[in-house]
XYZ file of C-alpha atoms in Angstrom:
494
model
C 4.460 2.107 39.609
C 3.256 -1.078 38.240
C 5.195 -4.567 37.656
C 6.036 -7.104 35.693
C 5.230 -10.477 37.637
C 6.756 -13.207 36.686
C 4.910 -17.121 36.084
C 5.266 -20.223 34.854
C 6.189 -20.809 31.215
C 2.732 -21.579 29.233
C 1.845 -24.841 29.215
C 2.006 -27.323 26.028
C -0.434 -26.489 23.395
C -4.019 -28.233 23.597
C -4.271 -28.048 19.805
C -2.874 -26.005 16.843
C -4.796 -22.856 16.002
C -5.936 -22.527 12.124
C -3.075 -20.559 10.476
C -4.276 -17.098 8.612
C -4.138 -16.156 5.064
C -0.847 -14.643 4.751
C -0.226 -11.551 2.660
C 1.082 -12.039 -1.202
C 4.669 -13.239 -1.259
C 7.209 -10.949 -3.190
C 4.443 -8.124 -3.429
C 6.253 -4.758 -3.382
C 5.864 -2.598 -0.392
C 2.982 0.236 -0.241
C 3.548 2.854 -3.154
C 3.904 6.667 -1.959
C 0.634 8.176 -2.717
C 0.369 10.373 -5.763
C 1.073 14.121 -5.841
C -2.493 15.734 -5.352
C -4.259 12.820 -3.659
C -6.167 14.204 -1.060
C -8.240 11.226 0.924
C -10.505 14.211 2.348
C -13.664 15.685 1.133
C -15.079 18.829 2.565
C -18.912 19.847 2.676
C -19.489 23.247 2.041
C -23.006 23.942 3.623
C -24.835 27.149 2.908
C -27.877 28.748 4.247
C -30.246 30.719 1.910
C -28.628 34.434 1.293
C -31.784 36.980 0.489
C -31.478 37.963 -3.119
C -30.252 41.609 -3.560
C -33.097 44.556 -4.185
C -33.597 44.622 -7.741
C -32.949 47.908 -8.930
C -30.509 49.084 -6.216
C -28.065 52.087 -6.425
C -24.535 50.823 -7.102
C -23.108 53.217 -4.263
C -24.292 54.802 -0.841
C -27.238 56.750 -1.320
C -26.918 60.519 -1.102
C -27.259 62.507 2.213
C -31.166 63.520 2.929
C -31.721 67.153 2.278
C -33.471 69.193 4.896
C -31.573 67.504 7.805
C -32.407 69.825 10.784
C -29.582 71.968 11.834
C -27.462 70.568 14.917
C -29.196 67.121 14.384
C -26.393 64.404 14.706
C -25.006 62.447 11.957
C -27.097 58.640 11.846
C -24.682 56.178 11.848
C -25.398 52.199 11.050
C -25.727 50.110 13.912
C -22.826 48.444 15.629
C -22.148 44.574 14.510
C -24.525 45.077 11.025
C -23.869 43.739 8.106
C -24.577 40.818 5.718
C -24.294 37.696 5.824
C -24.138 36.740 9.639
C -21.847 34.521 10.956
C -21.555 30.603 10.357
C -23.213 28.578 13.004
C -21.371 26.958 15.527
C -21.655 22.999 15.125
C -20.274 20.891 18.165
C -17.120 19.379 18.401
C -16.575 15.655 19.910
C -14.506 15.101 22.877
C -12.298 12.612 24.501
C -12.685 8.786 24.087
C -13.404 6.749 26.728
C -11.056 3.719 27.858
C -12.676 0.158 27.849
C -14.900 1.351 25.203
C -16.555 4.585 24.656
C -18.970 5.354 21.734
C -21.623 8.046 20.662
C -24.812 7.171 22.231
C -27.652 5.847 20.110
C -30.551 7.439 19.058
C -31.782 8.822 22.399
C -29.554 6.219 24.335
C -27.582 6.852 27.512
C -24.340 8.290 27.699
C -21.165 5.360 27.397
C -20.244 4.075 30.854
C -16.400 4.356 30.431
C -14.494 7.302 30.141
C -10.633 7.924 28.561
C -7.934 8.899 30.697
C -7.075 12.744 30.059
C -3.257 12.687 31.081
C -1.233 13.933 28.210
C 2.700 13.736 27.836
C 4.654 14.962 24.614
C 8.195 15.193 24.009
C 10.953 15.180 21.145
C 11.833 11.708 21.442
C 9.609 8.750 21.913
C 7.256 10.542 24.231
C 4.444 8.218 25.622
C 1.228 8.812 24.259
C -1.908 8.840 26.742
C -4.267 6.851 24.247
C -7.758 7.064 24.564
C -9.326 3.631 23.363
C -11.981 3.788 20.365
C -14.713 1.542 21.482
C -18.272 2.993 21.398
C -20.927 2.579 23.260
C -23.807 0.900 21.534
C -25.520 2.748 18.880
C -25.138 5.806 16.518
C -25.953 9.292 17.954
C -23.665 10.631 15.733
C -24.715 9.015 12.764
C -28.184 10.685 13.195
C -26.757 14.201 13.313
C -24.979 13.626 10.363
C -27.422 12.245 8.317
C -30.033 15.494 9.499
C -27.409 17.723 8.680
C -26.778 16.173 5.379
C -30.405 16.035 4.383
C -31.181 19.739 5.463
C -28.861 21.441 2.679
C -30.774 23.659 0.137
C -30.118 25.692 -2.882
C -29.458 22.617 -4.731
C -29.146 22.811 -8.418
C -30.511 19.746 -10.698
C -28.408 18.966 -13.891
C -30.147 16.826 -16.499
C -27.408 14.661 -18.493
C -27.953 14.284 -22.376
C -26.838 10.549 -21.948
C -26.421 8.184 -18.929
C -22.676 7.314 -18.181
C -21.277 3.487 -18.557
C -20.384 1.017 -15.524
C -17.468 2.547 -13.807
C -14.682 -0.136 -13.502
C -12.136 0.373 -10.934
C -8.745 -1.251 -10.520
C -8.534 -3.558 -7.903
C -5.275 -2.199 -6.559
C -7.304 1.044 -5.690
C -8.629 2.046 -2.340
C -12.333 1.457 -3.994
C -10.908 -2.049 -5.130
C -9.420 -2.560 -1.777
C -12.489 -1.808 0.202
C -14.450 -3.833 -2.155
C -12.644 -7.184 -1.367
C -12.076 -6.335 2.727
C -15.348 -5.069 3.670
C -16.964 -8.803 3.701
C -14.648 -10.309 6.311
C -14.753 -7.046 8.412
C -17.444 -7.117 11.367
C -19.068 -4.868 13.819
C -19.343 -6.381 17.588
C -21.518 -5.439 19.846
C -20.710 -6.588 23.190
C -23.806 -5.936 25.764
C -23.534 -6.922 29.680
C -26.237 -8.385 31.760
C -26.549 -5.201 33.413
C -27.766 -3.647 29.766
C -24.496 -1.199 29.185
C -22.380 -2.273 26.550
C -19.573 -1.489 23.806
C -19.361 -1.040 19.816
C -16.288 -2.485 18.257
C -14.852 -3.770 14.954
C -13.153 -7.070 14.194
C -11.649 -9.217 11.453
C -12.029 -12.617 10.560
C -8.984 -14.512 11.081
C -9.418 -18.033 9.844
C -12.341 -20.032 8.290
C -13.356 -21.522 11.343
C -14.966 -17.966 12.699
C -12.119 -16.609 14.991
C -12.518 -13.047 14.817
C -9.469 -10.598 16.175
C -10.479 -7.667 17.941
C -9.381 -5.563 20.901
C -9.893 -6.778 24.603
C -11.517 -3.438 25.478
C -14.294 -3.916 23.238
C -15.293 -7.414 24.869
C -14.131 -7.022 27.923
C -17.811 -5.729 29.400
C -18.527 -9.694 28.681
C -16.210 -11.598 29.835
C -18.107 -12.065 33.076
C -21.867 -13.053 31.142
C -23.870 -11.088 28.637
C -24.699 -11.041 24.809
C -22.102 -10.938 22.071
C -22.867 -10.740 18.434
C -20.989 -9.996 14.918
C -22.720 -7.962 12.637
C -21.177 -9.225 8.679
C -21.331 -6.101 5.858
C -24.293 -7.887 4.367
C -26.357 -7.044 7.484
C -26.066 -11.011 8.554
C -25.639 -10.849 12.355
C -24.173 -13.885 14.356
C -23.625 -14.594 18.364
C -20.496 -15.211 19.318
C -18.428 -16.296 22.272
C -15.074 -14.518 24.072
C -11.766 -17.430 23.445
C -9.377 -15.809 25.427
C -8.497 -12.113 26.540
C -5.132 -10.373 26.600
C -5.471 -6.952 28.533
C -2.043 -5.900 28.460
C -1.464 -6.663 24.655
C -5.343 -5.189 24.560
C -6.084 -7.975 22.171
C -8.818 -10.747 22.074
C -10.275 -13.097 19.941
C -14.150 -14.286 19.579
C -15.653 -16.914 17.859
C -18.875 -17.080 16.052
C -21.514 -20.133 17.796
C -22.438 -20.807 14.094
C -20.015 -19.826 11.920
C -21.421 -19.673 7.669
C -19.831 -21.497 5.214
C -17.584 -19.787 2.938
C -15.921 -17.153 5.654
C -12.882 -15.252 3.974
C -10.073 -14.516 6.360
C -8.159 -11.447 5.832
C -4.466 -11.794 4.569
C -2.270 -10.986 7.179
C 1.068 -8.940 6.313
C 4.245 -8.119 7.980
C 4.517 -5.390 10.259
C 8.038 -5.267 10.662
C 8.398 -3.797 6.584
C 6.046 -1.017 6.831
C 7.710 2.095 6.236
C 6.926 5.410 7.273
C 4.902 7.157 4.273
C 3.209 3.724 3.073
C -0.644 4.293 2.133
C -2.950 3.132 4.971
C -6.951 2.070 4.681
C -8.734 1.877 8.272
C -12.408 0.015 7.977
C -14.519 -0.078 11.277
C -17.547 1.376 12.545
C -17.139 5.164 13.989
C -19.898 6.257 16.458
C -21.701 2.937 15.354
C -21.674 3.589 11.110
C -20.561 0.254 10.165
C -18.483 -0.211 7.105
C -16.973 2.914 7.370
C -13.449 3.310 5.176
C -10.988 5.624 5.435
C -7.399 6.338 4.192
C -4.467 7.974 5.063
C -0.535 7.032 5.801
C 1.283 5.623 8.628
C 2.824 8.857 10.052
C 5.256 7.199 12.565
C 6.535 3.744 13.683
C 7.238 2.243 17.262
C 5.345 4.760 19.013
C 5.060 4.120 22.732
C 1.475 4.490 24.010
C -0.239 3.484 27.314
C -4.063 3.175 27.660
C -6.267 1.953 30.040
C -9.726 1.909 31.803
C -10.954 4.920 34.198
C -10.104 2.910 37.229
C -6.413 2.217 36.218
C -6.862 -1.850 36.667
C -6.525 -2.416 33.301
C -3.609 -0.886 31.398
C -2.423 -1.789 27.958
C 1.281 -1.002 26.480
C 2.271 -1.037 22.743
C 4.648 0.027 20.556
C 2.658 1.359 17.692
C 2.020 2.029 14.150
C 0.573 5.554 14.134
C -1.493 6.861 11.255
C -3.385 9.717 10.183
C -6.311 7.578 8.356
C -9.530 8.712 10.800
C -10.170 6.826 13.559
C -13.086 7.259 16.175
C -14.662 5.589 18.726
C -15.997 2.415 17.169
C -13.177 1.651 15.551
C -11.260 -0.170 17.857
C -10.079 -3.910 16.827
C -10.882 -2.911 12.944
C -8.099 -3.891 10.343
C -5.257 -1.024 9.282
C -4.696 -2.263 5.759
C -1.643 -1.420 3.507
C -2.694 -0.655 -0.074
C -2.406 -4.304 -1.275
C -5.322 -5.069 1.381
C -3.267 -6.994 3.619
C -3.376 -6.344 7.519
C -0.707 -4.527 8.976
C -2.036 -3.367 12.405
C -5.455 -3.426 14.501
C -6.977 0.490 15.413
C -6.966 0.990 19.151
C -6.336 3.986 20.489
C -6.214 7.897 19.295
C -4.904 10.981 20.690
C -7.794 12.544 21.859
C -8.456 16.428 21.396
C -10.738 17.043 24.753
C -14.284 17.083 25.461
C -17.811 18.496 24.411
C -20.218 18.670 21.709
C -24.106 17.143 22.009
C -23.165 16.085 25.807
C -21.072 13.506 25.025
C -17.107 12.763 26.160
C -16.099 10.688 23.216
C -12.736 11.478 21.383
C -12.953 12.720 17.709
C -10.124 12.247 15.258
C -7.388 14.631 14.628
C -5.210 12.704 12.731
C -3.339 10.853 15.263
C -4.284 7.170 15.820
C -2.522 3.924 17.063
C -3.122 0.267 15.588
C -1.173 -2.556 17.400
C 1.182 -4.017 14.714
C -0.070 -6.987 13.443
C 2.928 -9.451 13.858
C 2.561 -9.070 17.830
C -1.461 -9.386 17.166
C -1.001 -12.470 15.404
C 1.415 -14.151 18.137
C -1.168 -13.221 20.823
C -3.975 -14.531 18.884
C -2.723 -17.926 18.527
C -1.841 -17.916 21.883
C -5.473 -17.468 23.020
C -6.916 -19.703 20.663
C -4.233 -22.674 21.968
C -4.862 -21.893 25.646
C -7.316 -18.999 26.052
C -4.425 -17.541 28.324
C -1.886 -14.999 27.313
C 2.063 -15.410 27.526
C 4.052 -11.973 28.310
C 7.751 -11.721 27.989
C 9.416 -10.323 30.996
C 13.014 -8.903 32.208
C 12.224 -10.140 35.528
C 12.236 -6.303 37.405
C 9.505 -4.153 38.053
C 9.865 -0.521 36.913
C 8.809 2.909 37.641
C 5.406 3.842 35.230
C 4.949 7.255 36.284
C 6.028 9.854 33.510
C 9.621 11.043 34.836
C 11.571 9.030 37.247
C 11.972 10.046 40.971
C 14.437 12.627 41.174
C 15.026 12.438 37.136
C 13.835 14.242 34.240
C 11.399 13.338 31.361
C 13.815 11.650 29.080
C 16.135 9.881 31.652
C 14.722 6.486 31.054
C 13.040 3.351 33.338
C 13.836 3.365 36.720
C 13.918 0.122 38.264
C 11.945 0.342 41.383
C 13.293 0.343 45.099
C 10.758 -2.842 45.530
C 8.456 -5.009 43.915
C 4.234 -3.537 43.815
C 2.970 -3.423 47.346
C 5.895 -3.309 49.084
C 7.677 -6.191 50.775
C 8.768 -8.044 48.094
C 12.173 -7.551 45.723
C 11.832 -5.344 42.700
C 13.872 -7.586 40.903
C 13.387 -11.708 40.726
C 15.837 -13.880 42.304
C 17.584 -15.617 39.430
C 15.738 -13.779 37.145
C 16.579 -12.632 33.913
C 17.610 -8.896 34.979
C 19.215 -10.546 38.185
C 21.101 -12.959 35.943
C 22.152 -9.624 33.920
C 23.439 -7.868 37.141
C 20.814 -5.187 37.114
C 19.729 -3.699 40.586
C 17.225 -1.539 41.707
C 17.826 2.538 41.023
C 19.124 1.154 37.221
C 17.874 3.337 34.577
C 17.256 1.609 31.420
C 17.889 3.956 28.642
C 17.797 1.908 25.574
C 16.391 -1.398 24.455
C 18.463 -2.505 21.608
C 18.732 0.369 19.595
C 15.479 2.000 20.835
C 15.543 4.900 23.478
C 13.872 4.230 26.363
C 12.296 7.226 27.935
C 9.928 5.954 30.707
C 8.432 2.717 32.202
C 5.396 2.302 29.594
C 7.731 2.580 26.414
C 10.061 0.047 27.962
C 7.190 -2.686 28.707
C 5.660 -1.575 25.123
C 9.366 -2.477 23.676
C 9.426 -6.052 25.645
C 5.889 -7.150 24.563
C 6.751 -6.890 20.811
C 9.247 -9.930 21.342
C 8.597 -13.795 22.972
C 10.068 -15.412 25.485
C 13.353 -16.730 24.807
C 14.456 -13.722 22.992
C 18.139 -12.318 23.498
C 17.953 -8.077 23.902
C 20.702 -5.684 24.753
C 19.739 -3.485 27.643
C 22.060 -0.073 28.261
C 21.435 1.672 31.526
C 22.609 4.020 33.649
C 24.026 3.297 37.595
C 25.736 6.519 39.352
C 26.356 8.179 36.196
C 27.749 5.451 34.297
C 26.483 4.228 31.020
C 27.109 0.299 30.700
C 25.161 -2.227 28.634
C 24.148 -5.817 29.201
C 22.436 -8.809 27.611
C 19.229 -10.202 28.932
C 17.202 -13.319 27.603
C 13.827 -12.656 28.117
C 11.627 -14.930 30.571
C 7.714 -15.618 30.236
C 4.841 -14.753 32.518
C 1.449 -16.498 31.859
C -1.707 -14.408 32.353
C -2.655 -11.058 33.338
C -2.073 -9.653 36.877
């Protein structure tokens, strides 16, 4: 069970934050992928195969003559044959909430581990996502390089004439990546005890503010070293401006920002459509400046994630993409085909554990990004005051996968009492109370979105702003009703 604790409205802004570049207006939505386009490249690695003996007979040899009578027939050994089975390469396992990644070249294992609980369903199933920050270092990078360098049987081909310069259109993936990479940074957060995380961020404004995930920088919230490295290798010290645990958004700032920073243009995540092309940039397993591609495979996907203690939970109504996202991609931009940011990569659906003594998740084509419209609103709050503001309905709801005595898709049930007991689950004179909601009511719809659980409801609420008017559909004693609610505000994480 969790709560939406009420708070006072956010104080007046101390300063007006810089306005990030907007996406080009009037530009068309991302074009559908061309037929036959396949962003994946399959590496075919073969070992040496012994040559056939010269002059070997085409068929099996004739039976030998002179075999003693009564001798048993000669049979081949069981399982004999060529070639032998291929080697089994290590797999990658579950990601760590709060930011885990592959250990560096002999670096210790990451500290944090991902929640392993998963849920599934046909309608708005809540994904328990693994956060995709990485441990400092790049152990996976070492293994990949070693594997690629040990290939054999290569063939050298001499060209009669060197080809001319390759010219790529600005609208291609290569063109978008070329423009975006200088505005993407690899973040290293190292706490005073030496532990830390590696993640990604992108330039938000020319003053040096950088947008990333909270779980990437949470380890240095109380002290430590924080740095951002650009694609050209230049490294700058940074500091945390503000964090929002519930949204999993953080803003950091370069201490000595260089001149000529180019903020990435921010798109409109509300206009994203399933099937739109996506480009993800980040530092998976410490491999900085990695670019992967895919599509938007779903929208409004409810995702709940948190650290291993359960004390820092985040909820999002996410953009789902099949672009490869791995530990270290956290906080990196998810771009559309024009190069505008439509989301911030945050979590993946883990496939399990294993491989090389790690407990990191690997991409299975289910990555989740915070919609940029929400991330932009939170960033503005953090730059103004350093504190996030959450919209709330003024009611505590059960956060278990199912409500007590209810099926898995029955909705979000208002709890009988507040968190910890001894307090009402509905804030007196709050939005839910004014709308006539009571403990035990089961909320089944938020506007037109089906609600199947408490986390789904919170994720939908947090896509709005305090003061927004919304419609809730709920059930009480088997009867369905609707009511209008004006969202209130809660200041800060609790």
